[in-house]
Structures are given as C-alpha cells and as structure tokens.
Amino acid sequence: MMSNQRDIQLDALRAIAVTMVLYSHFFAAGGSSFLGHLGVRLFFVLSGFLITRLLLEARAAAEFEAGPALRSFYIRRALRIFPPYFAVLGLVWLTDLEQSRGSLLWHALYLSNFWYALRNEWTPWLLCHFWSLSIEEQFYIAWPLIVLLAPRRRVEAITIGVIAFSLAYRFYWPVTANTALARDLLPPASMDALACGALLAMRAARGAALPQWMQRGWPAFAAAFLAIQWFIPAPADPMLEWAHWLLLQVLPLIPLVAIVGACSSGFGGMLGKLAELPPLLALGRISYGVYLYHPILLAYAVKAQPWIPLNVSEQGPGRFLVASTATIVVAAISWQVFEKPLNGLKRHFPYVARRAAQERASKAGWFGRPAYPTGSPDGREPPRNLRRTRAGQ
C-alpha cells in the first residue's frame, strides 16, 4: 500500500474530527453538539473526497471495467467497516446494554438515521452516533454507481446537482415550521458535505485548484460561522430559527472543503510538521474505532463509577479523561488485533485487475471466455498501485 504526504495529513484531519466528537460527548457542558456536529461534517467531506478519488483513479486505468471495480469496492468497504460494526451490535444484543436490543435490526440494516428520525428522539442513546455511519453507508451504496457508470462528462454536473438538491432540501423546513430530528438525520441533510468532498476530488483529478474565492474567502465563512454559533442563540421564532440553523449548516462547508483540499496537497513548514505528529497520525488511523466504540465505553464507565475516583457520571474533565482513554485503548487494540488483519485482505480485491492476473484469467477462462481483457486499445500498463489512505479507504 502506498502512502504519501497527502494521506498522512488527511489522517491528522481524522484525528481532529474524532477529538471534536469526543469533546462534545464527554466534556462539553450540557452535551453541546457544536463541535461534535462539526467533526461529523468534516468526516463527511473527507469520505466524499477519498472515496471519489479512489473511484476516479480506478476509472482512469486502461484496464478499467465497471463490474469488477464495483464488486471490489463493495467487498473492500465491507472488509473495512462491517467486522467492528457488527461486533458492537453483537455485544449490545448479548448484553442488551441500555435496553438497546429492540432497535438492533434497524442498525444492522444501516437505517439508524431513519430509526431516530421516525421516533423523533435519541432512544436508545447508546447507538445514536450510528446515524452518521448509516448516512455514510447509504452514500457508499449509491455513489460508486454514479462515479463508475454515469457518462464521464456528466459526473461532475451530477455532483453539483446533488449539492444543490441538499441545499434546497433545507428550504422545505420553514414551510412545515418543524424542527424534528428528521431535519438533520435524513440523507439529504448530509449529502451536501459528502458531495462537496466528491467535487473536490473531481477538480483535483482534472488538475483544477480550488476557486480563488474559496481560497481567499474561507476564513470569512469560518469567522461568520463561529460568530453565529457563539454569540447568536437560536431564536424562538420558527422562521428565524430555520435561518439560524441553515447558516450553521452551510457556512462551515467552505472552510472544511478548503482545509481538506490543502491537506490533500500537503502543508509544508511548521504547520505540516504539526499535521504529521506521530500521536496525531496514530489517532487518525484508529479514528473509525474511536468513533464506533466511544458511547459503548462511556456506558461501561458510568456503570463502573463506584470504582472510579473521578466523576464519569457527568460531562466534564473526569469523564473526558477516563472515557477517552478507555476508548482509545480499545480502538487501538481493535485495530491491531482485529481490523488491520482483515483490512489487509483488501489486496485480493483490486479495483483494476493487474496485468499478470488478467493473463492468467485469460488462459484459464471463465465459463469458456476470458474473465478480463488481456490488454487495452492503447497498450498502456495499469498503475502499479492506486493511491490509498493509511486508514483503509
């Protein structure tokens, strides 16, 4: 597996995103969702960028075939995501932790966001973070079909259309004057972040830099977002509340895309050195496990409160220290013992078959014909490796 400066610094962004989630869920007063939500949006932009980049690289190879590439994509995603995910669900089912067993089928089908949206409450709280994992899985199912099967000249236009649809979706809510959870949990509410990351990958694939207005203007968008978040509380009037919500959802997109774009090119100097600190990179590599396990470890920490000298029953430094440490330790063990070996199996499922494999398949034949073409019209060799991220994208 190749690694490069871009992928290393994107690991650092994962570490920052998951730290924001841990702070929000373990430390912030009243369980404020500000940083946690921002961390999830950063994860979405990263996912859209990385997945689209891989798919575009596969499609650009001389020996690309849509069927094998799709099959490999879904198998590789399953190897990376499913084992720890279903291990958590199995543990919850066996112990019925926090009376969560009744909702497990929805979570197993990656419909957690619909479960919470339909009930309009975060019950069971233990698995409420699965809503974002469901959004990503729904994206993983649909997006490769667009990138690999749609006409090449249309893919970028389709992506812009997805962003526009997601933004237009937000204008539905003032009509209903409804602030239900569905407003944030249904897929259109997150497709803008995922598609913005995808659009960034598409521009990079054709050698286009970020637009000048974005490069120069993203600090202003970030400042406006922080000013509204910190100094302007949500108004009681439904129309004004909707506008407040809309700005908090949309304004961070430009800074997040700009930051992902900068890290994908690689920061230099002191900032680049900071982004490549080993502890930060290590946390980025295990960030999926940290996100997946952290409420489970919190539940066990609260149950063990009589034996813990620090206060873990309430938001604050004690909970943050104990629950975060336990989460990171478990996630690190999970990565080394469980996830990393399974992740290594992805080498058997390349997006584009290598030349030697093609020749063997051609000689052996499948159902009386070659499984793959043995060459390409222009005679180009496939790339030795497709770029991959260190965290298993």
Coordinates of N, CA, C and O in Angstrom, one line a residue, residues 35 56 74 84 185 238 383:
L35 N -19.2 21.2 18.5 CA -18.0 20.6 17.9 C -18.2 19.2 17.4 O -17.6 18.8 16.4
L56 N -12.3 7.5 -9.1 CA -11.9 8.1 -10.3 C -10.5 7.5 -10.8 O -10.3 7.4 -12.0
Y74 N -17.3 -2.7 -3.1 CA -18.2 -3.1 -2.1 C -17.6 -4.2 -1.1 O -17.8 -4.1 0.1
P84 N -16.0 -4.6 12.8 CA -16.1 -4.0 14.1 C -17.6 -3.5 14.4 O -18.1 -3.5 15.5
L185 N -31.3 14.3 10.2 CA -30.9 12.9 10.0 C -31.2 12.3 8.7 O -30.6 11.2 8.4
P238 N -40.0 30.4 14.6 CA -39.6 29.2 13.7 C -38.9 29.7 12.5 O -37.9 29.0 12.1
P383 N -1.5 1.4 -13.5 CA -0.6 1.8 -12.5 C -0.3 0.7 -11.5 O -1.1 -0.2 -11.3

